Coordinates of C-alpha atoms in Angstrom, one line a residue:
X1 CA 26.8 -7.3 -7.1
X2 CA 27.8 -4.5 -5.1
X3 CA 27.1 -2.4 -2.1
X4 CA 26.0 0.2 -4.6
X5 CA 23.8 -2.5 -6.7
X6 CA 22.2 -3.8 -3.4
X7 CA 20.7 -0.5 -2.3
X8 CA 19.2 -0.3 -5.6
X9 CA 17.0 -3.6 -5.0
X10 CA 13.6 -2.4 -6.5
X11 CA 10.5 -4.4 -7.3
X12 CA 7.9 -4.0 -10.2
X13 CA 5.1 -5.8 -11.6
X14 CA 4.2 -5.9 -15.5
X15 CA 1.2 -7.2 -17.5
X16 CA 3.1 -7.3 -20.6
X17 CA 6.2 -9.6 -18.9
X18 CA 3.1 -11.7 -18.0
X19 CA 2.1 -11.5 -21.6
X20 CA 5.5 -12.5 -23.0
X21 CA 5.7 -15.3 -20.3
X22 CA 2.4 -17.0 -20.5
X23 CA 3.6 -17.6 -24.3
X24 CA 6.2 -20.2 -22.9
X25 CA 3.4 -21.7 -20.5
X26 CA 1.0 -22.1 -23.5
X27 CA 3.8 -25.2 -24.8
X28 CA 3.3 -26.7 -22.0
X29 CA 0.1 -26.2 -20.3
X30 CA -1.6 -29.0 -21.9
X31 CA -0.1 -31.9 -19.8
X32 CA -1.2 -33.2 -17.1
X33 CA -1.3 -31.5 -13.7
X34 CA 0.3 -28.3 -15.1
X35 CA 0.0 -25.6 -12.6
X36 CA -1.4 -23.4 -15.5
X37 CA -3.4 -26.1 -17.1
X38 CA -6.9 -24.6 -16.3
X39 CA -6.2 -21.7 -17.7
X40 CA -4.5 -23.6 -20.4
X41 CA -8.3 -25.1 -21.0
X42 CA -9.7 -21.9 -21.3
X43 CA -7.5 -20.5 -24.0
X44 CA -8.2 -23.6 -26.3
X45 CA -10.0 -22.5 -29.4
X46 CA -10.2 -18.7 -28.0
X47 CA -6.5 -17.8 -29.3
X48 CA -5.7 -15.5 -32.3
X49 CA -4.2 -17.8 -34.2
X50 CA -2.4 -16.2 -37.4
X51 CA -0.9 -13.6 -34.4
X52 CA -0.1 -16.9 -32.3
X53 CA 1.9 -18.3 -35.1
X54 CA 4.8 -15.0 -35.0
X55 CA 4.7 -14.7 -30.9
X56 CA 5.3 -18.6 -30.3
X57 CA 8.2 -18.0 -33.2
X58 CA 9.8 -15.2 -31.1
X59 CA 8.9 -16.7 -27.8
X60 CA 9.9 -20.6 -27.8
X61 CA 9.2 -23.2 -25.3
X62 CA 13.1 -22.9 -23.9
X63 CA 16.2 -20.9 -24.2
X64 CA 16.8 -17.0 -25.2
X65 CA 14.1 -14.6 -25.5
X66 CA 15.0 -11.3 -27.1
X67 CA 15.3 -8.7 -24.3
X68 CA 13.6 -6.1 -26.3
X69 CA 10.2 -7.7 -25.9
X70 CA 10.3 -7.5 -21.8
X71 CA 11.0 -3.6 -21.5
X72 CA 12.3 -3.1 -18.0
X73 CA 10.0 -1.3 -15.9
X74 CA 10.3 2.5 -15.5
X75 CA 8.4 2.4 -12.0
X76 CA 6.6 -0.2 -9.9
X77 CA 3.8 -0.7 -12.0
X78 CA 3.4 0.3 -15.9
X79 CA 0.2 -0.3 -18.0
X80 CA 0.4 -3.0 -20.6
X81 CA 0.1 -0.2 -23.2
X82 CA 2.8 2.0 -22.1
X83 CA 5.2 -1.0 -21.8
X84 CA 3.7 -2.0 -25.2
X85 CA 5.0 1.4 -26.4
X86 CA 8.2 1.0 -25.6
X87 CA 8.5 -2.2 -27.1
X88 CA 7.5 -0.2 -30.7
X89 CA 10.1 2.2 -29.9
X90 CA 12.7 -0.1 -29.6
X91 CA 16.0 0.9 -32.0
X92 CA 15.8 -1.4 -35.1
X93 CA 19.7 -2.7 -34.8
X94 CA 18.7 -4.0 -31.5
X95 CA 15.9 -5.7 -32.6
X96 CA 18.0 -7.3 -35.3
X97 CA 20.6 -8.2 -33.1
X98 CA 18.5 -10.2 -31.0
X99 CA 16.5 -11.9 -33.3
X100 CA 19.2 -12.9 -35.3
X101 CA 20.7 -14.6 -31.4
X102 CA 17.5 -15.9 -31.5
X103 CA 18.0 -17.1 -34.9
X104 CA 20.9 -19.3 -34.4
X105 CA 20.1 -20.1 -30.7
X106 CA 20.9 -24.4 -30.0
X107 CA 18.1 -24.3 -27.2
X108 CA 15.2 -21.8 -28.5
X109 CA 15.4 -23.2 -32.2
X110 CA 15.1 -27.3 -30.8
X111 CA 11.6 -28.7 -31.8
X112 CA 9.3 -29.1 -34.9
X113 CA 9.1 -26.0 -37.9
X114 CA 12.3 -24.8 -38.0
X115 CA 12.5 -24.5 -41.6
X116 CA 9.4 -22.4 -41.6
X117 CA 10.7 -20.4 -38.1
X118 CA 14.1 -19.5 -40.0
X119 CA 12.1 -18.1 -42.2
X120 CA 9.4 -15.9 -40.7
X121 CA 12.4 -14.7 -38.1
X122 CA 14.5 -13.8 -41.4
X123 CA 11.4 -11.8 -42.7
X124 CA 11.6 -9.5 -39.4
X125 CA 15.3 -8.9 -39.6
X126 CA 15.1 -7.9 -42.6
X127 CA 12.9 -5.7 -42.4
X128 CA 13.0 -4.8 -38.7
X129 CA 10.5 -1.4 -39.1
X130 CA 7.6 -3.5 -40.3
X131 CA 8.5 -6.3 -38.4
X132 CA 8.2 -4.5 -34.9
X133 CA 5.2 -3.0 -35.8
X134 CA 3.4 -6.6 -36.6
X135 CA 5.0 -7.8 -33.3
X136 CA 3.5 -5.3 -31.2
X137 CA -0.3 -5.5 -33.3
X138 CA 0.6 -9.4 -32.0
X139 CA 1.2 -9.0 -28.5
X140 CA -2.1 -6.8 -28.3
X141 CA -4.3 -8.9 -29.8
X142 CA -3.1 -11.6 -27.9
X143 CA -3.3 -10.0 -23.9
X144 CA -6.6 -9.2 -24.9
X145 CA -7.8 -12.5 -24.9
X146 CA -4.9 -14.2 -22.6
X147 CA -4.1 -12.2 -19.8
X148 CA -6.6 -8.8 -20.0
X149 CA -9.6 -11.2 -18.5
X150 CA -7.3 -12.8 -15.7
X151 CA -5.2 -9.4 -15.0
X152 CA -7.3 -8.4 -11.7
X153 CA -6.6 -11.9 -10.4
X154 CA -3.0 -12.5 -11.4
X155 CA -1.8 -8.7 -10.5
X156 CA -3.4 -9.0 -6.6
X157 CA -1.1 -12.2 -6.4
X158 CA 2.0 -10.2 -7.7
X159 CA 1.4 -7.2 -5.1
X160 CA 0.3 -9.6 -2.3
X161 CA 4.0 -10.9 -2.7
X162 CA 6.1 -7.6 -3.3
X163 CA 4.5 -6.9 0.1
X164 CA 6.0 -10.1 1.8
X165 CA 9.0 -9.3 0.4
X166 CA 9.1 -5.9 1.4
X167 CA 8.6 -7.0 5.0
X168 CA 11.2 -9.5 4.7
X169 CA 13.6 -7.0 3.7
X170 CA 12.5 -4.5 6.2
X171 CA 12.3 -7.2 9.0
X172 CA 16.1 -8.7 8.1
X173 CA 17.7 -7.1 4.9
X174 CA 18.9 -8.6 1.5
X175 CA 19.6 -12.3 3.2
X176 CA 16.1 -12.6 4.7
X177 CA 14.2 -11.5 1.7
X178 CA 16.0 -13.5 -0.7
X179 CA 16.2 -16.5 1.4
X180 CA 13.0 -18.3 -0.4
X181 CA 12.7 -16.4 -3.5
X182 CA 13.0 -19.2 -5.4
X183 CA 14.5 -23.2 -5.1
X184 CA 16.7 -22.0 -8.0
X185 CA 18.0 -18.7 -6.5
X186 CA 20.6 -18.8 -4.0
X187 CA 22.3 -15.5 -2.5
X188 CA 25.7 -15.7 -0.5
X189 CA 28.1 -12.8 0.0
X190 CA 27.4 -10.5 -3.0
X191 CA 26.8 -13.1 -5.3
X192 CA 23.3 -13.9 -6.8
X193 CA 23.8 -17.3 -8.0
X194 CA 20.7 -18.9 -10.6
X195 CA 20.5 -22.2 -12.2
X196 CA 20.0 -22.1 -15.4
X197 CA 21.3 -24.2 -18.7
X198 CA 24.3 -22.1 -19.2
X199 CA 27.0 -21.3 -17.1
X200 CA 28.3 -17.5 -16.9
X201 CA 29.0 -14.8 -14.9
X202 CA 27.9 -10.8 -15.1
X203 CA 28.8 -7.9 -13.1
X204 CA 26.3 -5.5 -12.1
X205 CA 28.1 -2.6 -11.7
X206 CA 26.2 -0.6 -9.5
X207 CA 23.1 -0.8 -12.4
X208 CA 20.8 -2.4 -9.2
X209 CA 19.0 -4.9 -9.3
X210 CA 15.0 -5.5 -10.0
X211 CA 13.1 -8.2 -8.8
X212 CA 9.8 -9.0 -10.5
X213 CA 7.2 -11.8 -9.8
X214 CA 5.3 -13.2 -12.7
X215 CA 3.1 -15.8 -12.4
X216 CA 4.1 -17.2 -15.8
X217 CA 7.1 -17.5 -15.2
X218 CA 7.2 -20.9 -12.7
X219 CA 8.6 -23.4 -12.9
X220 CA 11.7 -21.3 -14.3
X221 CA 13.3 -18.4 -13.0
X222 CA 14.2 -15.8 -16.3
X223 CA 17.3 -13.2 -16.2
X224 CA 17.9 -10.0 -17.8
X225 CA 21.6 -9.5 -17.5
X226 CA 22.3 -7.2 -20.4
X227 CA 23.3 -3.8 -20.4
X228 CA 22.1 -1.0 -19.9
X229 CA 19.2 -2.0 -18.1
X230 CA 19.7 -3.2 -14.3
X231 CA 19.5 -6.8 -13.6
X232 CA 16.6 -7.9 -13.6
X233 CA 14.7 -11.3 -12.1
X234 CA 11.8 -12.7 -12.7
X235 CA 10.2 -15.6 -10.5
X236 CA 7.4 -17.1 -8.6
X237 CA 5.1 -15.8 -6.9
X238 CA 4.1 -16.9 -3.3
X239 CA 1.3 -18.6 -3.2
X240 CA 0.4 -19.4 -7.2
X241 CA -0.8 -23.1 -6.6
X242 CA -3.7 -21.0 -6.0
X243 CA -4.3 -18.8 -8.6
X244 CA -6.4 -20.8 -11.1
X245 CA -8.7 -22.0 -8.3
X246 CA -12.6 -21.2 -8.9
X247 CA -13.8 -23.6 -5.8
X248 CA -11.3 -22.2 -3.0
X249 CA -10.9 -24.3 -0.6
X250 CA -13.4 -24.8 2.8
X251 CA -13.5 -26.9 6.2
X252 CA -16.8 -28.5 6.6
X253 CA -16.3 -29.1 10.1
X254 CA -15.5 -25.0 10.6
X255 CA -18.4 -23.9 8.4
X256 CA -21.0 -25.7 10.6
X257 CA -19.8 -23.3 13.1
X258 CA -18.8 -20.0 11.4
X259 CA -20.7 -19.9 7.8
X260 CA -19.1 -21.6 4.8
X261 CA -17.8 -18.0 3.3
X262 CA -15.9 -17.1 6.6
X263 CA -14.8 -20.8 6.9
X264 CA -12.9 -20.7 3.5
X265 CA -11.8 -17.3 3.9
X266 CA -10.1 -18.7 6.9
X267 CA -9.0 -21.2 5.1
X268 CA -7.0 -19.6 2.4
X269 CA -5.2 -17.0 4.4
X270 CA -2.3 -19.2 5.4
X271 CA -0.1 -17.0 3.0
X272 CA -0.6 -12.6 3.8
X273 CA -3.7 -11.9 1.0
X274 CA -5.0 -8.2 0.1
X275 CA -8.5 -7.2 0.0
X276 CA -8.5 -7.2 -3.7
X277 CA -7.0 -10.9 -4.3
X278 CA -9.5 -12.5 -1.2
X279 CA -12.3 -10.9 -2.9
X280 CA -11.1 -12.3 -6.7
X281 CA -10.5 -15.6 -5.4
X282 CA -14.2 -15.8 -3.6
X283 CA -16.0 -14.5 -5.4
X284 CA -17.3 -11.6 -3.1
X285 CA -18.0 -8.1 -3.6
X286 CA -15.8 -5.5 -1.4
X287 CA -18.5 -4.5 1.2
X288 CA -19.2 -8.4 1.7
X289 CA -15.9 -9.3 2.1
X290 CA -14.9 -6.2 4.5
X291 CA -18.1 -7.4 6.5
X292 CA -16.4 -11.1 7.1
X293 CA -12.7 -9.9 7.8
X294 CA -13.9 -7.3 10.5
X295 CA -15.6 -10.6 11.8
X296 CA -12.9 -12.7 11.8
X297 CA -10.6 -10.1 13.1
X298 CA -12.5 -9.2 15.9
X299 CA -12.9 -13.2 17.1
X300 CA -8.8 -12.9 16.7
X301 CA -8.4 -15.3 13.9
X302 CA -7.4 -13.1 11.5
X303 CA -4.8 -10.3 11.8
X304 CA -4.0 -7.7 8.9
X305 CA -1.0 -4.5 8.3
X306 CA -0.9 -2.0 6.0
X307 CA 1.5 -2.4 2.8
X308 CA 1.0 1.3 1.0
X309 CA -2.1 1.2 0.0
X310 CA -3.3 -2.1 0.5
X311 CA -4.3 -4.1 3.8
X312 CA -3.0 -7.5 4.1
X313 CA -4.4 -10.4 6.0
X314 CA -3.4 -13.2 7.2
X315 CA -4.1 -16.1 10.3
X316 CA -3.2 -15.6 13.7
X317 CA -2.0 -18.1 15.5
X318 CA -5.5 -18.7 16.9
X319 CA -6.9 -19.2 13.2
X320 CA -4.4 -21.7 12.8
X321 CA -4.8 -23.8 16.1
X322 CA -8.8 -23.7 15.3
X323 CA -8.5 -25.0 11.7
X324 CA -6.0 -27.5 12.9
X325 CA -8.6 -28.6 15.5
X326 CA -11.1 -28.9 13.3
X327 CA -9.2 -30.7 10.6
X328 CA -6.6 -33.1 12.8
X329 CA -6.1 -35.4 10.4
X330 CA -4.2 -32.8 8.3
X331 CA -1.5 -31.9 11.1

């Protein structure tokens, strides 16, 4: 990358890359201790299934994915039906182009049905109108069962960490912020270096670069490299090991002394948390919550900042010698 590209570092968050994504979690949420197993559970038996049949064809458990389904962002956040729309309005030859990559991909086409894969993915390039029209009926039906439900939930995680990375950046540039992005992301010099299981290099060419956590997309990091979009990166949010949890966790030992709800809302903010995500996660409505974290705040366990609109909060360094004192065996 260059100077140019580097002072076009932009973030964005999109329900529809979450859409695309979760389709790769869905092959493997099943096993065992899965981060997204429990929402894995849920979908069982809910899922369109004649719908499910062409996304899982498009969208495989590894390798390529055709660019033209994950539309790159025009601003920080677009609507799952605007970026749906430009999906629809993508140019025919492209779509053809990809699919047929797609088509003859070694990694995306491993695995059982390929016969019948071939063949469904031949349909659309022949007939690439039609075909993007039943892709796009497909990815609709599907979010609204999938991801529409969970959206409030996931989409405070994926602002929650755009602010931590915003303060990152502002508190020491490119090198802090992309420091812990992800174990698979490494940034030296100019060079964004990703592991992945091809080697190659691309040139940015002053296009920027966007940077764009989905909760789908752990354990993998996925790269946009093609032109003439900007680069774009897509990877784990801070703090997902958390997302799926209905019972957050508590201190016994604290809520004896401060109230079980203020206890666990204690508990969870080790990582910064916005209003809207604390409230998700505990169930709590707005005034409730507001009520606790002016508590906590005032006792000077919790501290919060302004990110744009939102408030974050997280635990002082009082909060954290208090729940380590009350739970020593964890230290």
């Amino acid at each position: 990358m260059t100077a140019a590209d580097l002072a076009r570092v932009r973030f964005a968050v999109s329900p529809l890359r979450e859409t695309v994504a979760s389709l790769r979690a869905l092959a493997t949420a099943g096993k065992r201790a899965h981060l997204h197993g429990a929402w894995g559970e849920q979908m069982r038996g809910r899922l369109p299934v004649r719908e499910l049949g062409l996304l899982t064809t498009l969208i495989r458990p590894a390798g390529y994915m055709p660019n033209f389904l994950f539309p790159s962002p025009r601003r920080r956040f677009t609507s799952f039906d605007e970026a749906l729309a430009q999906v629809g309005d993508a140019d025919p030859a492209t779509v053809v182009r990809e699919l047929e990559h797609l088509a003859g991909h070694r990694v995306a086409q491993q695995g059982a049905g390929l016969s019948n894969r071939r063949s469904l993915l031949r349909s659309l390039i022949d007939r690439p109108d039609a075909g993007i029209g039943l892709i796009t009926d497909a990815l609709a039906a599907y979010h609204r069962v999938a991801i529409a439900p969970e959206w409030p939930r996931v989409e405070a995680l994926l602002h929650d960490d755009i602010a931590y990375r915003s303060r990152a950046l502002a508190d020491g540039g490119i090198d802090r912020m992309m420091r812990d992005l992800h174990p698979l992301i490494t940034f030296t010099g100019q060079s964004l270096r990703v592991v992945k299981y091809y080697e190659g290099h691309a040139h940015a060419d002053g296009r920027g670069l966007l940077l764009m956590p989905c909760a789908f997309a752990w354990p993998d990091v996925t790269v946009r490299t093609s032109e003439p979009d900007e680069f774009t990166v897509s990877y784990s949010p801070r703090g997902l090991g958390r997302l799926w949890e209905r019972h957050p966790r508590s201190n016994d030992a604290l809520a004896v002394v401060l109230g079980r709800t203020r206890a666990a809302l204690l508990t969870q903010l080790d990582l910064p948390m916005s209003t809207t995500q604390a409230a998700s996660l505990l169930n709590l409505s707005a005034p409730t919550l507001s009520a606790h974290l002016h508590a906590l705040r005032s006792a000077g366990l919790l501290a919060s900042y302004r990110d744009g609109r939102a408030v974050l909060y997280m635990r002082t360094d009082l909060g954290d010698q208090l729940l380590a004192a009350a739970n020593p065996t964890s230290a």
